[in-house]
JSON list of C-alpha atoms in Angstrom, two decimals:
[
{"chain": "N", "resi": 14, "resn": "UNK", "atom": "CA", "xyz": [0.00, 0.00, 0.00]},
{"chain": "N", "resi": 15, "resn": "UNK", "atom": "CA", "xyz": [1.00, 3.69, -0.66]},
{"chain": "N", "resi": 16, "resn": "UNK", "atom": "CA", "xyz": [2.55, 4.94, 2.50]},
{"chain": "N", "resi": 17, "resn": "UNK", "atom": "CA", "xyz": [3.49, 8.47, 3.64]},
{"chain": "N", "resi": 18, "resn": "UNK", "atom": "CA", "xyz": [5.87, 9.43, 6.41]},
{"chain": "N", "resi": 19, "resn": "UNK", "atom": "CA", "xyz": [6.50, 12.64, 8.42]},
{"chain": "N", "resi": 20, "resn": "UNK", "atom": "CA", "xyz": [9.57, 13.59, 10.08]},
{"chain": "N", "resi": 21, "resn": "UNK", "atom": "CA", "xyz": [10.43, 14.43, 12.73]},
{"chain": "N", "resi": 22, "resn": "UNK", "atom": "CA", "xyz": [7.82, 12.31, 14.57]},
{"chain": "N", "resi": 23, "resn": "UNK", "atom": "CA", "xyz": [8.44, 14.23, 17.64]},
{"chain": "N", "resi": 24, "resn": "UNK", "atom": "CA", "xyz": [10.21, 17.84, 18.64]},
{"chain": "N", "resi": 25, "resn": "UNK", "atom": "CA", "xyz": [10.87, 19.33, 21.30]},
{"chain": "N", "resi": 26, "resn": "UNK", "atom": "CA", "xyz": [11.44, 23.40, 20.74]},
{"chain": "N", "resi": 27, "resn": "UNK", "atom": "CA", "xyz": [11.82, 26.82, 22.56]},
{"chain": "N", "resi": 28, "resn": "UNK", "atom": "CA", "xyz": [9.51, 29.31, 22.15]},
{"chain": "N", "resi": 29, "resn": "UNK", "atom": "CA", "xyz": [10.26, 31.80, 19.59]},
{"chain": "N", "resi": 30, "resn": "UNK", "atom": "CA", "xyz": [11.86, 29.27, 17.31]},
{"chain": "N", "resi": 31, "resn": "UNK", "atom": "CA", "xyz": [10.66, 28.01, 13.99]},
{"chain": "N", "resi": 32, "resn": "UNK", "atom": "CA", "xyz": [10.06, 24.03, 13.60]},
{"chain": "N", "resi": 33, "resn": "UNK", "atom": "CA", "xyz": [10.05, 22.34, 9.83]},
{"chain": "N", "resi": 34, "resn": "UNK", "atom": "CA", "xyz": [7.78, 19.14, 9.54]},
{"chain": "N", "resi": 35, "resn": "UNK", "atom": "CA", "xyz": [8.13, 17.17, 6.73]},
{"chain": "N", "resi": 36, "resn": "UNK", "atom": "CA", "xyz": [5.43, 15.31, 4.72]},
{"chain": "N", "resi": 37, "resn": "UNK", "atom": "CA", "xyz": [6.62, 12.27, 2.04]},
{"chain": "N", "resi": 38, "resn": "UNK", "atom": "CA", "xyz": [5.16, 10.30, 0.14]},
{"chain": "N", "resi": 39, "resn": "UNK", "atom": "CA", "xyz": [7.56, 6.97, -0.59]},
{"chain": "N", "resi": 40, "resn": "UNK", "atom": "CA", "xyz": [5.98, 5.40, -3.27]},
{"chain": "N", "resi": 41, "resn": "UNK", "atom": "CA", "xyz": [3.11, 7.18, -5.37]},
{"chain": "N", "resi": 42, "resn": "UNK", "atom": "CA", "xyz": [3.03, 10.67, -6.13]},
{"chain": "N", "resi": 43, "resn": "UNK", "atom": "CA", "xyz": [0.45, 12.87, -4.48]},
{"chain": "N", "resi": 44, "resn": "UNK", "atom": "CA", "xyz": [-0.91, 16.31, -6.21]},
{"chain": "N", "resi": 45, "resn": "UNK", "atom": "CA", "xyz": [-2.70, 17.13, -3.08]},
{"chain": "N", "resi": 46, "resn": "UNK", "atom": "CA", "xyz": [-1.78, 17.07, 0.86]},
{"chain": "N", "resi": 47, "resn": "UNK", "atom": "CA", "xyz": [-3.54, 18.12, 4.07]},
{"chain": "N", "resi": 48, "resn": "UNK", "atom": "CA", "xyz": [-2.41, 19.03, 6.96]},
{"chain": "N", "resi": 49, "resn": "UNK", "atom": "CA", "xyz": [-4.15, 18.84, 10.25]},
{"chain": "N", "resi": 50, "resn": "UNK", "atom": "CA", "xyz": [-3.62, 19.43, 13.55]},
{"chain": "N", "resi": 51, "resn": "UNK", "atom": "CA", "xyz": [-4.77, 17.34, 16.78]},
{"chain": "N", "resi": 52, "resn": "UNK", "atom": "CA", "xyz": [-5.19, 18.69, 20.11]},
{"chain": "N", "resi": 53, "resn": "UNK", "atom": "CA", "xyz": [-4.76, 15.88, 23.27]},
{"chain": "N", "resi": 54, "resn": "UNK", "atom": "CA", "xyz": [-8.28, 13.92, 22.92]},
{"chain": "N", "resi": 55, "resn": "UNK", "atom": "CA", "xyz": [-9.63, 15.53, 19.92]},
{"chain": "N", "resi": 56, "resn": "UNK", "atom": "CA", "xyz": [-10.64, 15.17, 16.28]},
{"chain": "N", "resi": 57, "resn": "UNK", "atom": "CA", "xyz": [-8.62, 16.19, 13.65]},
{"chain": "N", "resi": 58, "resn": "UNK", "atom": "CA", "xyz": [-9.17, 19.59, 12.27]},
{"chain": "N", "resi": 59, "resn": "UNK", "atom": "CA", "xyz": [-8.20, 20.64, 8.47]},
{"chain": "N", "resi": 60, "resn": "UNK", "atom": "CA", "xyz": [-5.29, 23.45, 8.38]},
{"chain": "N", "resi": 61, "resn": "UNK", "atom": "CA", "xyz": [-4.87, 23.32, 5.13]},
{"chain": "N", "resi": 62, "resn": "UNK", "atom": "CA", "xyz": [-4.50, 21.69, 1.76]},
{"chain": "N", "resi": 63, "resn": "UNK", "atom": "CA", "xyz": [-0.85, 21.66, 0.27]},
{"chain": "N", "resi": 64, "resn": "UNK", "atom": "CA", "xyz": [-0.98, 21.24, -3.84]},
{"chain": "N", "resi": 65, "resn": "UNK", "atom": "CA", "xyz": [2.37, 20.78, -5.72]},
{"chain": "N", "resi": 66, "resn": "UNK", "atom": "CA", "xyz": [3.31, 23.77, -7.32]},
{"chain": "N", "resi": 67, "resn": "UNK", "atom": "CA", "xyz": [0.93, 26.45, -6.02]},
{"chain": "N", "resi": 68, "resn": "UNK", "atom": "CA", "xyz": [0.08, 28.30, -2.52]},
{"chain": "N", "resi": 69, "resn": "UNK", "atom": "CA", "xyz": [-1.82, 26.41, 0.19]},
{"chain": "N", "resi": 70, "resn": "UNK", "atom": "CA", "xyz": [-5.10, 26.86, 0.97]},
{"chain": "N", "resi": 71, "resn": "UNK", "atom": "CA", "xyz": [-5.89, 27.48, 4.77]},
{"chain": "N", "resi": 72, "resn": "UNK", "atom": "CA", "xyz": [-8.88, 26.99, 6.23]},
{"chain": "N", "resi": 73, "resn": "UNK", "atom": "CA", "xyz": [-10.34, 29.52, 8.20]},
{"chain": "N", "resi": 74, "resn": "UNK", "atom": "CA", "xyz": [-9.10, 30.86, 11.27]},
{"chain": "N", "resi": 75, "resn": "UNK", "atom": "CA", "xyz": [-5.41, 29.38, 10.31]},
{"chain": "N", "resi": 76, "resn": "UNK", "atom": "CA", "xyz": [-2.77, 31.65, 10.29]},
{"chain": "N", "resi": 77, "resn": "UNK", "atom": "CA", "xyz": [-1.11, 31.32, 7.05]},
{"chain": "N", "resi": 78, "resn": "UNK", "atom": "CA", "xyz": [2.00, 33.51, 8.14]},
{"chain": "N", "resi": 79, "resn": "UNK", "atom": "CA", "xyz": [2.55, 30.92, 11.30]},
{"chain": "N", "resi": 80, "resn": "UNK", "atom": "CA", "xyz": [2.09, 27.85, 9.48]},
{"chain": "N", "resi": 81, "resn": "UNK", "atom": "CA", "xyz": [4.26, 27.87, 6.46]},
{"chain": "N", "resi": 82, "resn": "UNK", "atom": "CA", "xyz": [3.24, 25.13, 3.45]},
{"chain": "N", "resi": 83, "resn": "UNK", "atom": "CA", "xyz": [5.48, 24.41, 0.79]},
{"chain": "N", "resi": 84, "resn": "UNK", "atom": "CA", "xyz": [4.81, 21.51, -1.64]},
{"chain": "N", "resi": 85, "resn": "UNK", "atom": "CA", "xyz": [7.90, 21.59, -3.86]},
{"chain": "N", "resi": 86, "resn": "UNK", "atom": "CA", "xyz": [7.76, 18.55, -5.45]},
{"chain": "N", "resi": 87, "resn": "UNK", "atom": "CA", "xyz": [5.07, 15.11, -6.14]},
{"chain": "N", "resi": 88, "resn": "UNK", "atom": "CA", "xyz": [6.02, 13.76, -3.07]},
{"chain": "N", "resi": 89, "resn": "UNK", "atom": "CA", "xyz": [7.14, 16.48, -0.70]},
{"chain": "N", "resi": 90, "resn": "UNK", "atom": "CA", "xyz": [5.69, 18.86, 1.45]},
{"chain": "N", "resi": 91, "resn": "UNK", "atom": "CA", "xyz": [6.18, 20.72, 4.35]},
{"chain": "N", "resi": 92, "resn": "UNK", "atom": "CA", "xyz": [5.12, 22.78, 7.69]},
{"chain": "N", "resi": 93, "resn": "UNK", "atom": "CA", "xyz": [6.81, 25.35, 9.08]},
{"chain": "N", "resi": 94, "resn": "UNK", "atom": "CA", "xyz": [5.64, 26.45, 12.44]},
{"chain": "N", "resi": 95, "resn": "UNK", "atom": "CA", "xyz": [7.58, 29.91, 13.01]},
{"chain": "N", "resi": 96, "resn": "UNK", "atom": "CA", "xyz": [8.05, 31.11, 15.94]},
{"chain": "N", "resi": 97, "resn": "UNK", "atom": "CA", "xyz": [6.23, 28.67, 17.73]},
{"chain": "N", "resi": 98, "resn": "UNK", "atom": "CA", "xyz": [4.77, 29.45, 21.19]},
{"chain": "N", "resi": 99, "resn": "UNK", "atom": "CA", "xyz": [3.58, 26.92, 23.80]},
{"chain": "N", "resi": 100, "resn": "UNK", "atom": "CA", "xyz": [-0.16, 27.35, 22.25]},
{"chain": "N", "resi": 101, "resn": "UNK", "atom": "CA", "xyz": [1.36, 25.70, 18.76]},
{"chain": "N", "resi": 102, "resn": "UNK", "atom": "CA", "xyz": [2.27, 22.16, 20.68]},
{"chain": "N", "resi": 103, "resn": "UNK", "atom": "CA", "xyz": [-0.18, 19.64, 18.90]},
{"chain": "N", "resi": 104, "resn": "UNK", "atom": "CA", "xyz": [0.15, 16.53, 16.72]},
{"chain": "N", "resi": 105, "resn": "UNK", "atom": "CA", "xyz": [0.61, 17.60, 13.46]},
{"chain": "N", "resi": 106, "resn": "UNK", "atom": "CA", "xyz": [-0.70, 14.78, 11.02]},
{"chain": "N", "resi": 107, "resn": "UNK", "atom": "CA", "xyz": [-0.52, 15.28, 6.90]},
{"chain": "N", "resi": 108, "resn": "UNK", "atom": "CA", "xyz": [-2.14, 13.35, 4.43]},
{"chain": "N", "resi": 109, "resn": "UNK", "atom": "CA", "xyz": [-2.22, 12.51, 1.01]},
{"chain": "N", "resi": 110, "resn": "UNK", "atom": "CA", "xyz": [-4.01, 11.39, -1.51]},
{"chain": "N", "resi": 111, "resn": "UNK", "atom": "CA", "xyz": [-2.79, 9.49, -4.99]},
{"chain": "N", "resi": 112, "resn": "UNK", "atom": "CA", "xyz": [-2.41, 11.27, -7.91]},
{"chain": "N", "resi": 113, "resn": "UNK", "atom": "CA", "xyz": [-4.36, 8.52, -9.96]},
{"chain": "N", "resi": 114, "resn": "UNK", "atom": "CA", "xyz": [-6.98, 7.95, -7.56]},
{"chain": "N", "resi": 115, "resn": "UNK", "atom": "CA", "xyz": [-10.02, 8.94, -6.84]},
{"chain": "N", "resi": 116, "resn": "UNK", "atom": "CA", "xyz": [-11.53, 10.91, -4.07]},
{"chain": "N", "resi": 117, "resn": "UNK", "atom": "CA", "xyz": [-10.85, 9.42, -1.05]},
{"chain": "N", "resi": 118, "resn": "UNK", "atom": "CA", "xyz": [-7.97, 7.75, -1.15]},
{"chain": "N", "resi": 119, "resn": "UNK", "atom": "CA", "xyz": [-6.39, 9.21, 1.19]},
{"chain": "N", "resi": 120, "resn": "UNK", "atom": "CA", "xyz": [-2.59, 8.00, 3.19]},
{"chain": "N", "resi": 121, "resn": "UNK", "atom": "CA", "xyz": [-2.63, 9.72, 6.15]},
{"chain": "N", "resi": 122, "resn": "UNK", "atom": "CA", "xyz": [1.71, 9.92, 7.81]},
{"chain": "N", "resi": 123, "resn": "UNK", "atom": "CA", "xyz": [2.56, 8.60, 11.42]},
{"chain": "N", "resi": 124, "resn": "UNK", "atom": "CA", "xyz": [2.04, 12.46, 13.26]},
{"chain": "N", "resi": 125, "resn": "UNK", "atom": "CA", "xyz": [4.86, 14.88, 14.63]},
{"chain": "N", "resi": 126, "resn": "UNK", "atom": "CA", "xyz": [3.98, 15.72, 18.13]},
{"chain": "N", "resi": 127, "resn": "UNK", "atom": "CA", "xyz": [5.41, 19.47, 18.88]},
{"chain": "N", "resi": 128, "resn": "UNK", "atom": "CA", "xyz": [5.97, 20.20, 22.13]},
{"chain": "N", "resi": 129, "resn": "UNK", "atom": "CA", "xyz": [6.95, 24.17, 22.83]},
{"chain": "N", "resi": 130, "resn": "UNK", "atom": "CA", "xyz": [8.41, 24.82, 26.01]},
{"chain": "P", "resi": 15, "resn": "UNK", "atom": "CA", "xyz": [-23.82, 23.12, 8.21]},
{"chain": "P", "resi": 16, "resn": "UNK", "atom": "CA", "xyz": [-21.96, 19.61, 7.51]},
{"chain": "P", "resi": 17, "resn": "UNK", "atom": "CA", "xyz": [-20.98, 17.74, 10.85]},
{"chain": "P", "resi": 18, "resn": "UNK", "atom": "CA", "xyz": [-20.16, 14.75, 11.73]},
{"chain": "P", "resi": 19, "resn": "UNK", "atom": "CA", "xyz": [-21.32, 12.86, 14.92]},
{"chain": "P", "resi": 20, "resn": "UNK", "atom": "CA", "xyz": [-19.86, 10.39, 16.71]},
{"chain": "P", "resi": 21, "resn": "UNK", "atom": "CA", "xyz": [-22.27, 10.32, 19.97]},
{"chain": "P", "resi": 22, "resn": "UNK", "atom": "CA", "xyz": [-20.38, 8.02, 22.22]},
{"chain": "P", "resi": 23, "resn": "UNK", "atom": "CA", "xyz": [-16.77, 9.16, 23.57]},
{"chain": "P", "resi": 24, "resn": "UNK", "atom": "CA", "xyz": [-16.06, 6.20, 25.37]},
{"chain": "P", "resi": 25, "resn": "UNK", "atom": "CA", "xyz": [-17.08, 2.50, 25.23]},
{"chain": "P", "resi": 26, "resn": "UNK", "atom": "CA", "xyz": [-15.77, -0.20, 27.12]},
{"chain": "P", "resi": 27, "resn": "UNK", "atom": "CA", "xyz": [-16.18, -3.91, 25.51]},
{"chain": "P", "resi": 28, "resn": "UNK", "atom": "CA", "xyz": [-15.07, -7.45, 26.87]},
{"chain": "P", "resi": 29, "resn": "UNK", "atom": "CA", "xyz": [-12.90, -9.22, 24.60]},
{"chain": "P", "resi": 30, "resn": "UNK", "atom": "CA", "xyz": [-15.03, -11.60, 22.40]},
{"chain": "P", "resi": 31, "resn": "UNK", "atom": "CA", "xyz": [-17.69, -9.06, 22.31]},
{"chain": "P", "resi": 32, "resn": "UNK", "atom": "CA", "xyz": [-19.55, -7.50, 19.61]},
{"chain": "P", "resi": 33, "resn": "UNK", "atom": "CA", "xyz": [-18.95, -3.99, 18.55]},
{"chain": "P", "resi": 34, "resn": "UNK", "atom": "CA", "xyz": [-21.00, -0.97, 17.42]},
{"chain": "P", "resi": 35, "resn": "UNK", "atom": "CA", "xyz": [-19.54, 2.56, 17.07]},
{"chain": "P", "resi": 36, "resn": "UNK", "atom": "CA", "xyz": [-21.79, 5.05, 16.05]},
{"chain": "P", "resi": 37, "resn": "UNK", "atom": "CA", "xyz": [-21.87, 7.20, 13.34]},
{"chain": "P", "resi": 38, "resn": "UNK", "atom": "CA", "xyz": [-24.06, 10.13, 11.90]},
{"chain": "P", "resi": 39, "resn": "UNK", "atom": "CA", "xyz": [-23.78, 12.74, 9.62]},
{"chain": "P", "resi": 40, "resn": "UNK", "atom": "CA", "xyz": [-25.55, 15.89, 8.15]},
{"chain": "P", "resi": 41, "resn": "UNK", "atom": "CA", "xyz": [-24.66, 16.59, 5.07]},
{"chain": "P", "resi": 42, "resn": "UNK", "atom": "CA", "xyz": [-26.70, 17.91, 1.89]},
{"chain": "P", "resi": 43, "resn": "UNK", "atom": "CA", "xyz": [-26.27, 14.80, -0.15]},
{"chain": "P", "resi": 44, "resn": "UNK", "atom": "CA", "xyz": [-25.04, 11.72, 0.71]},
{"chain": "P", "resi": 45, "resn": "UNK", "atom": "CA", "xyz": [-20.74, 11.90, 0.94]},
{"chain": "P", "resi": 46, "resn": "UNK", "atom": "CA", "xyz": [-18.13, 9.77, 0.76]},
{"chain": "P", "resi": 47, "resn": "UNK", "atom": "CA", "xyz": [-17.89, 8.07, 4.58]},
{"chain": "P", "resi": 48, "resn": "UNK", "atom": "CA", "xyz": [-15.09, 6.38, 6.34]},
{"chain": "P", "resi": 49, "resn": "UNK", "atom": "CA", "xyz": [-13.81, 4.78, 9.29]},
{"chain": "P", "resi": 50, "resn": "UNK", "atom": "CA", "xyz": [-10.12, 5.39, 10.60]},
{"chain": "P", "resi": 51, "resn": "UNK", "atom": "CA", "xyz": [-8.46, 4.00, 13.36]},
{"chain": "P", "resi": 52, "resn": "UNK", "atom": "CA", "xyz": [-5.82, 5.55, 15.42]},
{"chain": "P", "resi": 53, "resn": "UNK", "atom": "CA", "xyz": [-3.38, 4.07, 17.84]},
{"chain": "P", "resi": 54, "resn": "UNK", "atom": "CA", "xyz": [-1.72, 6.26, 20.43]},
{"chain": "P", "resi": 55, "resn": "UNK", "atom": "CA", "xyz": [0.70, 8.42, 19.40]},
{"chain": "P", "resi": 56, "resn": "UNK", "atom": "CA", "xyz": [-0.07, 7.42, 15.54]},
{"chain": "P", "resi": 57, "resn": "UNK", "atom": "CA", "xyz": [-1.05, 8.66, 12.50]},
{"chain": "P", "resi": 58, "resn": "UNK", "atom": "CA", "xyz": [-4.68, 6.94, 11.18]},
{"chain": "P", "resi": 59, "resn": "UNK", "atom": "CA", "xyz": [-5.40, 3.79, 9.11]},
{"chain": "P", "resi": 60, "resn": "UNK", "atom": "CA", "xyz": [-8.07, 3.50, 6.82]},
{"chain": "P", "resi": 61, "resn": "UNK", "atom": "CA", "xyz": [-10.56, 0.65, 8.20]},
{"chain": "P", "resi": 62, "resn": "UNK", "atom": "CA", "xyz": [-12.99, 0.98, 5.28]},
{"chain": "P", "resi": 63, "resn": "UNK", "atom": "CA", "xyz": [-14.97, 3.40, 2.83]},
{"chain": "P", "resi": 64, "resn": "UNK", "atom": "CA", "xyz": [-18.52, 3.77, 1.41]},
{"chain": "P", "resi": 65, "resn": "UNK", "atom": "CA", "xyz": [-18.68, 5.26, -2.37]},
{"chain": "P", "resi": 66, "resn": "UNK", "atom": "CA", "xyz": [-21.68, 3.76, -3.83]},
{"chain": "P", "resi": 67, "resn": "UNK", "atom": "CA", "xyz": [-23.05, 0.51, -3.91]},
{"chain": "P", "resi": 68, "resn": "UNK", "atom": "CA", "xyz": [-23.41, -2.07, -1.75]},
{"chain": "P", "resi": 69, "resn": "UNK", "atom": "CA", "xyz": [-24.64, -0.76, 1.73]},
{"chain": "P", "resi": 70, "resn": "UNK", "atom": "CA", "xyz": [-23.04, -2.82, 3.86]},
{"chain": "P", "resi": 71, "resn": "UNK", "atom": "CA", "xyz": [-19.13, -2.53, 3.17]},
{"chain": "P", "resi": 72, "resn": "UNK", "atom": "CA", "xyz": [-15.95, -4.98, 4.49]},
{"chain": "P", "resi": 73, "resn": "UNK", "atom": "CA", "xyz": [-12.96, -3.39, 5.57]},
{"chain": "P", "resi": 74, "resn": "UNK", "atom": "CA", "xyz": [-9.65, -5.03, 7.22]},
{"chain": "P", "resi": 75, "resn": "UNK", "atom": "CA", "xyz": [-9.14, -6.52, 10.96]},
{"chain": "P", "resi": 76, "resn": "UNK", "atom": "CA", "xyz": [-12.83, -7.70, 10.60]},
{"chain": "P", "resi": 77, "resn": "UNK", "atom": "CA", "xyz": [-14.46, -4.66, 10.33]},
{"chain": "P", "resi": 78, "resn": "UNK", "atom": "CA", "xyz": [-17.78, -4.00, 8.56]},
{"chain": "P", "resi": 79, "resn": "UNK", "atom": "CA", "xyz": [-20.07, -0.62, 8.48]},
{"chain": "P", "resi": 80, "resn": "UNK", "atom": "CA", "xyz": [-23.57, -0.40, 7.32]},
{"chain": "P", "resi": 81, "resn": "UNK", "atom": "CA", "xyz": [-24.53, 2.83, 5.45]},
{"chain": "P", "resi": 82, "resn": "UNK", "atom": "CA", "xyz": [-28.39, 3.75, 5.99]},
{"chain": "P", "resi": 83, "resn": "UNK", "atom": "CA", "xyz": [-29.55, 6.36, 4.00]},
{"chain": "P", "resi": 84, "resn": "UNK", "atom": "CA", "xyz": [-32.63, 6.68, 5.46]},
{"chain": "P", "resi": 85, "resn": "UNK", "atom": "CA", "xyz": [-31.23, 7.59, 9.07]},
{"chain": "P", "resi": 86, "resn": "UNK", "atom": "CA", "xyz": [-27.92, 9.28, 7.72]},
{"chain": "P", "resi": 87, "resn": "UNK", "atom": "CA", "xyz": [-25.81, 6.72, 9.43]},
{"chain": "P", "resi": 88, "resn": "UNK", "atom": "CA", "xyz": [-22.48, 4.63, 8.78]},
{"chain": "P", "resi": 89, "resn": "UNK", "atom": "CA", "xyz": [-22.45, 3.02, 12.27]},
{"chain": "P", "resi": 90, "resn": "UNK", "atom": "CA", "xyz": [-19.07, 0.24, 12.08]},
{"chain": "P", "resi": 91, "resn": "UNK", "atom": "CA", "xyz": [-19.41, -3.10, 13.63]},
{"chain": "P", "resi": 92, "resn": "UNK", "atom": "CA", "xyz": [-16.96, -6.11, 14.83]},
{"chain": "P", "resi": 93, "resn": "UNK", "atom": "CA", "xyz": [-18.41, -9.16, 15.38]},
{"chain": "P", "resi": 94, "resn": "UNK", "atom": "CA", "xyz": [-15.51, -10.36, 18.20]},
{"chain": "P", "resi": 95, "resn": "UNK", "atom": "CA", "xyz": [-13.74, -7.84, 19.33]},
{"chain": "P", "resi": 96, "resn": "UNK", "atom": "CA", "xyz": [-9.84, -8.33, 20.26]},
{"chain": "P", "resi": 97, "resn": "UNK", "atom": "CA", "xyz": [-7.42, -6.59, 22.63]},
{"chain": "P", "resi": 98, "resn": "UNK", "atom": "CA", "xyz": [-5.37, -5.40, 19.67]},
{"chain": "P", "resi": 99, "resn": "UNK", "atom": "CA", "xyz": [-8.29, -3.31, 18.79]},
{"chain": "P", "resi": 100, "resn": "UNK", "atom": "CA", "xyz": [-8.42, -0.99, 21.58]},
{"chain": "P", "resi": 101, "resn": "UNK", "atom": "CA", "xyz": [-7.80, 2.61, 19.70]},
{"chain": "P", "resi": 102, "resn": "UNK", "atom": "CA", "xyz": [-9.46, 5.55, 18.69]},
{"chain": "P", "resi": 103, "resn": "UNK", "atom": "CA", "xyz": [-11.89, 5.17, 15.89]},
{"chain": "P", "resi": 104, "resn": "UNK", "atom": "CA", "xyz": [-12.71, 8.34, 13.66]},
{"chain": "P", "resi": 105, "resn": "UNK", "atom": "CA", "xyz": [-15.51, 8.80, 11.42]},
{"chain": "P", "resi": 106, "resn": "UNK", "atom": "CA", "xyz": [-15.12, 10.62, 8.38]},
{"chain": "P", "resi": 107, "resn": "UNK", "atom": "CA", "xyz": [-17.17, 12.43, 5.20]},
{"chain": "P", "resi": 108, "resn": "UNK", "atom": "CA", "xyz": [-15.66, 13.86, 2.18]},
{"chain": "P", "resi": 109, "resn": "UNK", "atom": "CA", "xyz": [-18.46, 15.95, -0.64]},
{"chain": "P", "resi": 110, "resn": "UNK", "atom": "CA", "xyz": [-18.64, 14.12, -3.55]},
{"chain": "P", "resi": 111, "resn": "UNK", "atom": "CA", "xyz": [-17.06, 15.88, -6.49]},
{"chain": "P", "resi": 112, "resn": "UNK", "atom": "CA", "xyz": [-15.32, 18.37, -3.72]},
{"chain": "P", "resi": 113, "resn": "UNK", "atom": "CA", "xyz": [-11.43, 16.28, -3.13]},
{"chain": "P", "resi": 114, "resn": "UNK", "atom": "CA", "xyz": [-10.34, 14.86, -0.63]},
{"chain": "P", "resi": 115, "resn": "UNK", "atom": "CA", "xyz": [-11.64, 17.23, 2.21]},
{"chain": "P", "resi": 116, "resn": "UNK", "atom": "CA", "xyz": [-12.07, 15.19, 4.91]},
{"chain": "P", "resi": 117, "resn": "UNK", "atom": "CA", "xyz": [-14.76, 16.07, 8.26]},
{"chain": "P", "resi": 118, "resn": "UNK", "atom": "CA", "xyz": [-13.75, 14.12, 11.06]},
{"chain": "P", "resi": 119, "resn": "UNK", "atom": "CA", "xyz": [-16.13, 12.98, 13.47]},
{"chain": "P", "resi": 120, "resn": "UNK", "atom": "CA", "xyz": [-14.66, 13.99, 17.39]},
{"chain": "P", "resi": 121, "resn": "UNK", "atom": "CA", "xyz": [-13.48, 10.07, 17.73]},
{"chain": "P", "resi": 122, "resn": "UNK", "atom": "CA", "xyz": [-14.85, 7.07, 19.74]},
{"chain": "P", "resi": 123, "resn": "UNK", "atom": "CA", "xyz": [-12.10, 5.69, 22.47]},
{"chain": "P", "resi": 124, "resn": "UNK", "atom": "CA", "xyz": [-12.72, 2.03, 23.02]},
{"chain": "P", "resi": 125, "resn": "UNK", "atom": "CA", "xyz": [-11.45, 0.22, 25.12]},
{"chain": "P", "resi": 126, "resn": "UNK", "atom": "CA", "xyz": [-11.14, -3.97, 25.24]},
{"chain": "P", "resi": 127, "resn": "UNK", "atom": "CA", "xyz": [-11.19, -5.83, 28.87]},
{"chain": "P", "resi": 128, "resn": "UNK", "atom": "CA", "xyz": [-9.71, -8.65, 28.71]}
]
């Protein structure tokens, strides 16, 4: 099966510093990731979808100039949480879906838990 | 507005046991629906997906989820539970023709005596 993977799975940060999380996908190439965010005992909740080649779109109420998305390349992206503050530790999941495939099909990484002090 | 409900937060089953996790949505037509699992400190596995079709729909570990139009529902059933299977379970929509934009449900913690 298609499988993505995010690194770092965890990180540990100061406040004030900026943390890069990084979304693969190892074999397939995806047009199209998400990026969510999941506080302790919660759902996930959209941030915002990644497509290769072109801006993000966030979803509302997400701070586009906090969370950085880049989606260089088929089977890259990434989030960049600048200048994170204690209020920004969560477990960031991304997923993707294959570029083939139809709607639904969606490979969802292992999480990065961020943890500001 | 689309939601997702998932009414029960917790449920506690004996191993062997039958399993029902609730499900309901409100959407204007009738998504895409899913079922994810998620062990702690993991990322989520698909368990199984409703399209079109066939109501009633397998997915893996011995899961199965009945889609009833008629009460907006894609409740997800084990017949014998298993320790292994203790986890969070998240329901899911996506709009047809709309991507991959997934809803979550809030999640269903169960939880397997032994």
């Amino acid at each position: 099966g298609a499988v993505v993977s995010q690194h770092p799975s965890w990180v540990i940060c100061k406040s004030g510093t900026s943390v890069k999380i990084e979304c693969r996908s190892l074999d397939f190439q995806a047009t199209t990731m998400f990026w969510y965010r999941q506080f302790p005992k919660q759902s996930l909740m959209l941030m915002a979808t990644s497509n290769e080649g072109s801006k993000a779109t966030y979803e509302q109420g997400v701070e586009k100039d906090k969370f950085l998305i880049n989606h260089a390349s088929l089977t890259l992206s990434t989030l960049t949480v600048t200048s994170a503050h204690p209020e920004d530790s969560s477990f960031y999941i991304c997923s993707a879906n294959l570029r083939e495939a139809s709607t639904g099909e969606l490979f969802f990484g292992e999480g990065s838990r961020l943890t500001v002090l | 507005a689309q939601s997702v409900t998932q009414p029960d937060i917790h449920i506690t089953v004996s191993e062997g046991a039958s399993l029902e996790l609730r499900c309901n949505y409100s959407y204007g037509a009738t998504p895409y629906l899913f079922w994810y699992v998620q062990s702690p400190g993991q990322g989520l596995q698909l368990l199984l997906k409703y399209f079109s079709g066939d109501t009633l729909v397998q997915g893996i570990k011995g899961f199965e989820a009945e889609f009833k139009r008629s009460q907006s529902s894609f409740n997800l059933r084990k017949p014998s539970v298993h320790w292994s299977d203790a986890a969070e379970y998240f329901c899911a929509v996506a709009p047809r023709g709309g991507g991959n934009k997934l809803t979550f449900g809030t999640g269903t913690q169960l939880k397997v005596e032994l």
